[in-house]
Amino acid sequence: MTDETAVRRDRFTGGPARSFLSSLAADRRLFAADLAVDRAHVVMLAEQEIIGDETAGAILGALAEIEAAGHEALPEGEDVHEAIETAVIDLIGPDGGRMHTARSRNDEVATCIRYRLREDVLGLCERLCTAREQLQAIAVDERETVMPGYTHRQSAQPTTVAHWALSYEAALARNTERLFDAYDRLNRSPLGAAAFAGTPFPIDRERTADLLGFDGLVENATDAVSARDFLLEVAAALATTAVTVSGLATDGIELASRGLVALDDDYASTSSIMPQKKNPDTLELARARVGDASGAVNAVLTTLAGLPRAYNRDLQRVTTQFWEAIDETGPAVEVAVGAIATADWPADRLAEAAGEGFATATGVADRLAMAGLPFRTAHEIVAEAAAAADGTPDVATILDAVAAHDVDPDEDALAAALSPTGSVTMRDSRGGPAPAAVTASLDRATARLERDRGLVTDRRQQLEQAATRLSTEVDRYA
């Protein structure tokens, strides 16, 4: 007896809908997860004396053979879970079917998805940490490199490359936190819920959760097999990360188009017809990944909306669309930040652009307000002085404009405020672009990064220790 007939027997084994139902090819990602879940379940069944040690040893031996042969050697089946079970029965006979005692594919599948997704989330957290380190390195090198800041795509106020880079580092730090939060909720075991109503067998759900490295259980059996909100939560975190990447990419593209940053050749390409062109193709493709990530949110949300309890086959499509988004988001982060981290920042050109369009006007108004004028009055005076000068006024023009008011602003302070460097230096409030403020922000960002790397390490160690425990228990039946 071969293929899915070992599980299905003579029922539901053929017909035109078989290939439509099958997710075997897409389930390659879950192959190792299913083997781990099978092993933990079999060990627990033997420990609880639900199956004999000899049977457990035979099943575990078959699983080792299946692992060695690989996913491509599996028989046909509706999914990887059924195919592995069929392969076990093919190898050791009917006793292989005891592996499925006290469980359903419903709780098996839900457990495998969570088991595999943990690794994907931690991998993305690691990539985000690397990206944050790269942005912090830019801030270290460019904390005194003045650049123009924009609102509404117009010159607004001078800032620094360091301050700009740290704005994206902070956003990626929040993206990392969202993924950690989602991880802690997804790292719960549904195994033992069976179809949705539990099982009469004396199983130990806590034991399988421990062997698989889960922090605890999804308690309610119906909720355990139905819940895919953890996918929606991770998908939302992916989309938010992709939005951050999209903004970074757009800034890089805009700055490059104005000659304010020079991308490394490794992150650009030339035109097929215009030899003078250097196109920011990698940033454009990274920016487009927000469509994949937001599409996954919509796909998961739309599929889950209105589903009745407990298990419905619609859920099979949720993971298929979700995996693509998680596979695309990590490389997008890596490429977009890599392009910025390897770029050259032309300090002279940036400083010149930082003062264009009287971008230091706010600093001048601030100095007048600090001298005693109401800020709104100072705002009007600076606007009038700019109009009178038909551009950027000098100190004398500003003093003339303020002469009718009972204030005596410091001329040196006004002169400093008129320069992009002076305007940046005076903005030393917490989180501001002044070099001293950036240094303090960097210290805090470095501490956050160290903490987050520690969280990744702790979670990986937890999973590795669980894998060792499971391997030790499996070896007892060899």
Coordinates of N, CA and C in Angstrom, one line a residue, residues 274-463:
M274 N 20.9 54.9 -21.8 CA 21.5 56.2 -21.4 C 22.8 56.0 -20.5
P275 N 23.9 56.1 -21.1 CA 25.2 55.7 -20.4 C 25.5 56.6 -19.2
Q276 N 24.9 57.8 -19.1 CA 25.2 58.6 -17.9 C 24.4 58.3 -16.7
K277 N 23.4 57.5 -16.8 CA 22.5 57.2 -15.7 C 23.1 56.2 -14.7
K278 N 22.8 56.5 -13.4 CA 23.0 55.6 -12.3 C 21.7 55.5 -11.5
N279 N 21.1 54.4 -11.7 CA 19.7 54.2 -11.2 C 19.7 53.5 -9.8
P280 N 18.9 54.0 -8.9 CA 18.8 53.3 -7.6 C 17.8 52.1 -7.6
D281 N 18.1 51.2 -8.4 CA 17.1 50.1 -8.6 C 16.9 49.3 -7.4
T282 N 17.9 49.0 -6.6 CA 17.7 48.2 -5.4 C 16.8 48.8 -4.4
L283 N 16.9 50.2 -4.3 CA 16.0 50.9 -3.4 C 14.6 50.9 -3.9
E284 N 14.4 51.0 -5.2 CA 13.1 51.0 -5.8 C 12.4 49.6 -5.5
L285 N 13.2 48.5 -5.7 CA 12.7 47.2 -5.5 C 12.4 46.9 -4.0
A286 N 13.2 47.4 -3.1 CA 13.0 47.3 -1.7 C 11.7 48.1 -1.3
R287 N 11.5 49.2 -1.9 CA 10.3 50.0 -1.6 C 9.1 49.3 -2.1
A288 N 9.2 48.5 -3.1 CA 8.0 47.8 -3.7 C 7.6 46.7 -2.8
R289 N 8.4 46.2 -1.9 CA 8.1 45.1 -1.0 C 7.0 45.4 -0.1
V290 N 6.7 46.7 0.1 CA 5.6 47.0 1.0 C 4.3 46.4 0.5
G291 N 4.2 46.3 -0.9 CA 3.0 45.7 -1.5 C 2.9 44.3 -1.1
D292 N 4.0 43.5 -1.1 CA 3.9 42.1 -0.7 C 3.5 42.0 0.8
A293 N 4.0 42.8 1.6 CA 3.7 42.7 3.1 C 2.3 43.1 3.4
S294 N 1.9 44.3 2.8 CA 0.5 44.7 3.0 C -0.5 43.7 2.4
G295 N -0.1 43.1 1.3 CA -1.0 42.1 0.7 C -1.2 40.9 1.6
A296 N -0.1 40.6 2.3 CA -0.2 39.4 3.2 C -1.2 39.7 4.3
V297 N -1.2 41.0 4.9 CA -2.1 41.4 5.9 C -3.5 41.2 5.4
N298 N -3.8 41.7 4.2 CA -5.1 41.7 3.6 C -5.5 40.2 3.4
A299 N -4.6 39.4 2.9 CA -4.9 38.0 2.6 C -5.3 37.3 3.9
V300 N -4.5 37.5 4.9 CA -4.8 36.8 6.2 C -6.1 37.3 6.8
L301 N -6.2 38.6 6.8 CA -7.4 39.2 7.4 C -8.7 38.8 6.7
T302 N -8.6 38.8 5.4 CA -9.8 38.5 4.6 C -10.2 37.0 4.7
T303 N -9.2 36.2 4.7 CA -9.5 34.7 4.9 C -10.0 34.4 6.2
L304 N -9.5 35.0 7.3 CA -10.0 34.7 8.6 C -11.3 35.3 8.9
A305 N -11.7 36.4 8.3 CA -12.9 37.1 8.6 C -14.1 36.2 8.4
G306 N -14.9 36.1 9.4 CA -16.1 35.3 9.3 C -16.0 33.8 9.4
L307 N -14.8 33.3 9.6 CA -14.7 31.8 9.7 C -15.3 31.3 10.9
P308 N -16.1 30.2 10.9 CA -16.7 29.7 12.1 C -15.7 28.8 12.8
R309 N -15.9 28.6 14.1 CA -15.1 27.6 14.8 C -15.4 26.2 14.3
A310 N -14.6 25.2 14.2 CA -13.2 25.3 14.7 C -12.2 25.4 13.5
Y311 N -11.9 24.2 12.9 CA -11.0 24.2 11.8 C -11.8 24.3 10.5
N312 N -11.2 25.1 9.5 CA -11.8 25.2 8.2 C -10.6 25.1 7.2
R313 N -10.8 24.5 6.1 CA -9.7 24.3 5.1 C -9.2 25.6 4.5
D314 N -10.0 26.7 4.6 CA -9.5 28.0 4.2 C -8.2 28.3 4.8
L315 N -7.9 27.8 6.0 CA -6.7 28.2 6.7 C -5.5 27.7 6.0
Q316 N -5.6 26.7 5.1 CA -4.4 26.3 4.3 C -3.9 27.4 3.4
R317 N -4.7 28.2 2.9 CA -4.3 29.3 2.0 C -3.6 30.4 2.8
V318 N -4.0 30.6 4.1 CA -3.4 31.7 4.8 C -1.9 31.6 4.9
T319 N -1.4 30.4 5.2 CA 0.0 30.3 5.4 C 0.8 30.4 4.1
T320 N 0.2 29.9 3.0 CA 0.8 30.0 1.7 C 1.2 31.4 1.3
Q321 N 0.2 32.3 1.5 CA 0.4 33.7 1.2 C 1.3 34.4 2.2
F322 N 1.2 33.9 3.4 CA 2.0 34.6 4.5 C 3.5 34.4 4.4
W323 N 3.9 33.1 4.0 CA 5.3 32.8 3.9 C 6.1 33.7 2.9
E324 N 5.4 34.0 1.8 CA 6.0 34.9 0.8 C 6.4 36.3 1.4
A325 N 5.5 36.8 2.2 CA 5.8 38.1 2.8 C 6.9 38.1 3.8
I326 N 7.0 37.0 4.6 CA 8.1 37.0 5.5 C 9.5 36.7 4.8
D327 N 9.4 36.0 3.7 CA 10.6 35.8 2.9 C 11.1 37.0 2.2
E328 N 10.2 37.9 1.8 CA 10.6 39.1 1.1 C 11.0 40.3 2.0
T329 N 10.4 40.3 3.2 CA 10.7 41.5 4.1 C 12.1 41.5 4.5
G330 N 12.7 40.4 4.9 CA 14.1 40.4 5.4 C 15.1 40.9 4.4
P331 N 15.1 40.3 3.2 CA 16.0 40.8 2.2 C 15.8 42.3 1.9
A332 N 14.5 42.8 1.9 CA 14.3 44.2 1.6 C 15.0 45.1 2.7
V333 N 14.9 44.7 4.0 CA 15.6 45.4 5.0 C 17.1 45.4 4.8
E334 N 17.6 44.3 4.5 CA 19.1 44.1 4.3 C 19.6 45.0 3.1
V335 N 18.8 44.9 2.0 CA 19.3 45.7 0.8 C 19.2 47.2 1.0
A336 N 18.0 47.6 1.5 CA 17.8 49.0 1.6 C 18.8 49.7 2.6
V337 N 19.0 49.1 3.7 CA 19.9 49.6 4.7 C 21.3 49.5 4.2
G338 N 21.6 48.4 3.5 CA 22.9 48.2 2.9 C 23.3 49.3 1.9
A339 N 22.3 49.7 1.1 CA 22.5 50.7 0.1 C 22.9 52.0 0.8
I340 N 22.2 52.3 1.9 CA 22.5 53.6 2.6 C 23.8 53.5 3.4
A341 N 24.1 52.3 4.0 CA 25.3 52.2 4.8 C 26.6 52.3 4.0
T342 N 26.5 51.9 2.7 CA 27.7 51.9 1.8 C 27.8 53.2 1.0
A343 N 26.8 54.1 1.1 CA 26.8 55.3 0.3 C 27.8 56.3 0.8
D344 N 28.1 57.2 -0.1 CA 29.0 58.3 0.2 C 28.2 59.6 0.4
W345 N 28.5 60.4 1.4 CA 27.8 61.6 1.8 C 28.7 62.8 1.5
P346 N 28.4 63.5 0.4 CA 29.3 64.7 0.1 C 29.0 65.9 1.0
A347 N 29.9 66.1 2.0 CA 29.6 67.0 3.0 C 29.4 68.5 2.5
D348 N 30.3 68.9 1.5 CA 30.2 70.3 1.1 C 28.8 70.5 0.4
R349 N 28.5 69.6 -0.5 CA 27.2 69.7 -1.2 C 26.0 69.7 -0.3
L350 N 26.1 68.8 0.7 CA 25.0 68.7 1.7 C 24.9 70.0 2.5
A351 N 26.0 70.6 2.9 CA 26.0 71.8 3.7 C 25.4 72.9 2.9
E352 N 25.8 73.0 1.6 CA 25.2 74.0 0.8 C 23.7 73.9 0.6
A353 N 23.3 72.7 0.4 CA 21.8 72.4 0.3 C 21.1 72.7 1.5
A354 N 21.7 72.5 2.7 CA 21.1 72.7 4.0 C 20.6 74.1 4.2
G355 N 21.3 75.1 3.6 CA 20.9 76.4 3.8 C 20.0 77.0 2.7
E356 N 19.7 76.2 1.7 CA 18.9 76.7 0.5 C 17.4 77.0 1.0
G357 N 16.8 78.0 0.4 CA 15.4 78.3 0.7 C 15.2 78.9 2.1
F358 N 16.3 79.5 2.6 CA 16.3 80.1 3.9 C 15.8 79.1 4.9
A359 N 16.4 77.9 4.9 CA 16.1 76.8 5.8 C 16.4 77.1 7.2
T360 N 17.2 78.1 7.5 CA 17.6 78.5 8.9 C 16.6 79.5 9.5
A361 N 15.5 79.8 8.8 CA 14.6 80.8 9.3 C 14.0 80.5 10.7
T362 N 13.7 79.2 10.9 CA 13.1 78.8 12.2 C 14.1 79.1 13.3
G363 N 15.4 78.8 13.1 CA 16.4 79.1 14.1 C 16.5 80.6 14.4
V364 N 16.4 81.4 13.4 CA 16.5 82.8 13.6 C 15.3 83.3 14.4
A365 N 14.1 82.8 14.1 CA 12.9 83.1 14.9 C 13.0 82.6 16.3
D366 N 13.6 81.4 16.5 CA 13.8 80.9 17.8 C 14.7 81.9 18.6
R367 N 15.8 82.4 18.0 CA 16.7 83.3 18.7 C 16.0 84.6 19.1
L368 N 15.1 85.1 18.2 CA 14.4 86.3 18.6 C 13.4 86.0 19.7
A369 N 12.8 84.9 19.7 CA 11.9 84.5 20.8 C 12.7 84.3 22.1
M370 N 13.9 83.8 22.0 CA 14.7 83.7 23.2 C 15.2 85.0 23.7
A371 N 15.2 86.0 22.8 CA 15.6 87.4 23.3 C 14.4 88.1 23.9
G372 N 13.2 87.5 23.8 CA 12.1 88.1 24.5 C 10.8 88.3 23.7
L373 N 10.9 88.2 22.4 CA 9.7 88.4 21.6 C 8.8 87.2 21.7
P374 N 7.5 87.4 21.6 CA 6.6 86.2 21.4 C 6.9 85.5 20.1
F375 N 6.9 84.2 20.2 CA 7.3 83.4 19.0 C 6.5 83.8 17.7
R376 N 5.2 84.0 17.8 CA 4.5 84.4 16.7 C 4.9 85.7 16.1
T377 N 5.3 86.6 16.9 CA 5.8 87.9 16.5 C 7.1 87.7 15.8
A378 N 8.0 86.9 16.4 CA 9.3 86.6 15.8 C 9.1 85.9 14.4
H379 N 8.1 85.1 14.3 CA 7.8 84.3 13.1 C 7.5 85.4 12.0
E380 N 6.6 86.3 12.3 CA 6.2 87.3 11.3 C 7.4 88.2 10.9
I381 N 8.2 88.6 11.9 CA 9.3 89.5 11.6 C 10.3 88.8 10.7
V382 N 10.6 87.6 10.9 CA 11.6 86.8 10.1 C 11.0 86.7 8.7
A383 N 9.7 86.4 8.6 CA 9.1 86.3 7.2 C 9.2 87.6 6.5
E384 N 9.0 88.7 7.2 CA 9.1 90.1 6.6 C 10.5 90.4 6.1
A385 N 11.4 90.0 7.0 CA 12.9 90.2 6.6 C 13.3 89.4 5.4
A386 N 12.8 88.2 5.3 CA 13.1 87.3 4.2 C 12.5 87.9 2.9
A387 N 11.3 88.5 3.0 CA 10.6 89.1 1.8 C 11.4 90.3 1.4
A388 N 11.9 91.1 2.4 CA 12.6 92.3 2.1 C 14.0 92.0 1.4
A389 N 14.6 90.9 1.8 CA 15.9 90.5 1.3 C 15.7 89.7 0.0
D390 N 14.5 89.3 -0.3 CA 14.2 88.5 -1.5 C 15.0 87.1 -1.4
G391 N 15.0 86.6 -0.2 CA 15.7 85.3 0.0 C 16.1 85.2 1.5
T392 N 17.4 84.9 1.7 CA 17.9 84.8 3.0 C 18.5 86.2 3.5
P393 N 17.9 86.7 4.6 CA 18.4 88.1 5.0 C 19.7 87.9 5.8
D394 N 20.4 89.0 5.9 CA 21.6 89.0 6.8 C 21.2 89.5 8.1
V395 N 22.2 89.6 9.0 CA 21.9 90.0 10.4 C 21.4 91.4 10.5
A396 N 22.0 92.3 9.6 CA 21.5 93.7 9.6 C 20.1 93.9 9.2
T397 N 19.7 93.1 8.2 CA 18.3 93.2 7.8 C 17.3 92.7 8.9
I398 N 17.7 91.7 9.6 CA 16.9 91.2 10.7 C 16.8 92.2 11.8
L399 N 18.0 92.8 12.2 CA 18.0 93.8 13.2 C 17.1 95.0 12.9
D400 N 17.1 95.4 11.6 CA 16.3 96.5 11.1 C 14.8 96.1 11.3
A401 N 14.4 94.8 11.0 CA 13.1 94.4 11.1 C 12.6 94.3 12.6
V402 N 13.5 94.1 13.5 CA 13.1 94.0 14.9 C 13.3 95.3 15.7
A403 N 13.8 96.3 15.0 CA 14.1 97.6 15.7 C 13.0 98.2 16.4
A404 N 11.8 98.0 15.9 CA 10.6 98.7 16.5 C 10.1 98.0 17.7
H405 N 10.7 96.9 18.0 CA 10.3 96.1 19.2 C 11.3 96.2 20.3
D406 N 10.8 96.1 21.5 CA 11.7 96.4 22.7 C 12.5 95.1 23.1
V407 N 13.4 94.7 22.2 CA 14.3 93.5 22.4 C 15.6 93.9 21.9
D408 N 16.6 93.2 22.4 CA 18.0 93.4 22.0 C 18.7 92.1 21.7
P409 N 18.4 91.5 20.6 CA 19.0 90.1 20.3 C 20.5 90.2 20.1
D410 N 21.1 89.1 20.5 CA 22.6 89.0 20.4 C 22.9 88.8 18.9
E411 N 23.8 89.7 18.4 CA 24.1 89.6 17.0 C 24.9 88.3 16.6
D412 N 25.8 87.9 17.5 CA 26.6 86.7 17.2 C 25.6 85.5 17.2
A413 N 24.7 85.5 18.1 CA 23.7 84.4 18.1 C 22.9 84.3 16.9
L414 N 22.5 85.5 16.4 CA 21.7 85.6 15.1 C 22.5 85.1 14.0
A415 N 23.8 85.5 13.9 CA 24.7 85.1 12.8 C 24.9 83.6 12.8
A416 N 25.0 83.0 14.0 CA 25.2 81.6 14.1 C 23.9 80.9 13.7
A417 N 22.8 81.4 14.1 CA 21.5 80.8 13.7 C 21.2 80.8 12.2
L418 N 21.8 81.8 11.5 CA 21.7 81.9 10.1 C 22.4 80.8 9.3
S419 N 23.5 80.3 9.9 CA 24.3 79.2 9.3 C 23.7 77.9 9.6
P420 N 23.7 76.9 8.6 CA 23.2 75.6 8.8 C 23.8 74.9 10.0
T421 N 25.1 75.0 10.1 CA 25.8 74.4 11.2 C 25.4 74.9 12.6
G422 N 25.3 76.3 12.6 CA 24.9 76.9 13.9 C 23.5 76.6 14.2
S423 N 22.6 76.5 13.2 CA 21.2 76.1 13.4 C 21.1 74.7 14.0
V424 N 21.9 73.8 13.5 CA 21.9 72.4 14.0 C 22.4 72.4 15.4
T425 N 23.5 73.1 15.7 CA 24.2 73.1 17.0 C 23.3 73.6 18.1
M426 N 22.4 74.6 17.8 CA 21.5 75.1 18.8 C 20.4 74.2 19.2
R427 N 20.1 73.2 18.3 CA 19.0 72.3 18.6 C 19.5 71.0 19.3
D428 N 19.8 71.3 20.6 CA 20.4 70.3 21.5 C 19.4 69.7 22.5
S429 N 18.1 69.8 22.2 CA 17.1 69.2 23.1 C 17.2 67.6 22.9
R430 N 16.7 66.9 23.8 CA 16.8 65.4 23.7 C 16.2 65.0 22.4
G431 N 16.9 64.2 21.7 CA 16.5 63.7 20.4 C 16.7 64.6 19.2
G432 N 17.4 65.8 19.5 CA 17.6 66.7 18.5 C 18.9 66.4 17.7
P433 N 19.2 67.2 16.6 CA 20.3 66.9 15.7 C 21.7 67.4 16.2
A434 N 21.7 68.3 17.2 CA 23.0 68.7 17.7 C 23.9 67.5 18.0
P435 N 25.2 67.7 17.6 CA 26.1 66.5 17.9 C 26.1 65.9 19.3
A436 N 26.0 66.8 20.3 CA 25.9 66.3 21.7 C 24.6 65.5 21.9
A437 N 23.5 66.0 21.3 CA 22.2 65.3 21.5 C 22.3 64.0 20.7
V438 N 22.9 64.0 19.6 CA 23.0 62.7 18.8 C 23.8 61.7 19.5
T439 N 24.9 62.2 20.2 CA 25.7 61.2 20.9 C 25.0 60.6 22.0
A440 N 24.2 61.3 22.7 CA 23.3 60.8 23.8 C 22.3 59.8 23.2
S441 N 21.7 60.2 22.1 CA 20.7 59.3 21.5 C 21.4 58.0 21.0
L442 N 22.6 58.1 20.5 CA 23.3 56.9 20.1 C 23.6 56.0 21.3
D443 N 23.9 56.5 22.4 CA 24.2 55.7 23.6 C 22.9 54.9 23.9
R444 N 21.8 55.6 23.9 CA 20.5 54.9 24.2 C 20.2 53.8 23.2
A445 N 20.4 54.2 21.9 CA 20.1 53.2 20.8 C 21.0 52.0 20.9
T446 N 22.2 52.2 21.3 CA 23.2 51.1 21.4 C 22.7 50.2 22.5
A447 N 22.3 50.8 23.6 CA 21.8 49.9 24.7 C 20.6 49.1 24.3
R448 N 19.6 49.8 23.6 CA 18.5 49.0 23.1 C 18.8 47.9 22.2
L449 N 19.8 48.2 21.3 CA 20.2 47.1 20.4 C 20.9 45.9 21.1
E450 N 21.7 46.3 22.1 CA 22.3 45.2 22.9 C 21.3 44.3 23.6
R451 N 20.3 45.0 24.2 CA 19.2 44.3 24.8 C 18.4 43.4 23.8
D452 N 18.1 43.9 22.7 CA 17.4 43.1 21.7 C 18.2 41.9 21.2
R453 N 19.5 42.1 21.0 CA 20.3 41.0 20.6 C 20.3 39.9 21.7
G454 N 20.3 40.4 22.9 CA 20.2 39.4 24.0 C 18.9 38.6 24.0
L455 N 17.8 39.3 23.6 CA 16.5 38.6 23.6 C 16.5 37.6 22.5
V456 N 17.1 37.9 21.3 CA 17.2 36.9 20.3 C 18.1 35.7 20.7
T457 N 19.2 36.0 21.4 CA 20.1 34.9 21.9 C 19.3 34.0 22.9
D458 N 18.6 34.7 23.8 CA 17.9 33.9 24.8 C 16.9 33.0 24.2
R459 N 16.1 33.5 23.3 CA 15.1 32.7 22.6 C 15.7 31.6 21.8
R460 N 16.8 31.8 21.1 CA 17.4 30.8 20.3 C 18.0 29.7 21.3
Q461 N 18.5 30.1 22.3 CA 19.1 29.1 23.3 C 17.9 28.2 23.8
Q462 N 16.8 28.9 24.1 CA 15.6 28.1 24.6 C 15.2 27.0 23.6
L463 N 15.2 27.4 22.3 CA 14.8 26.4 21.2 C 15.9 25.4 21.1

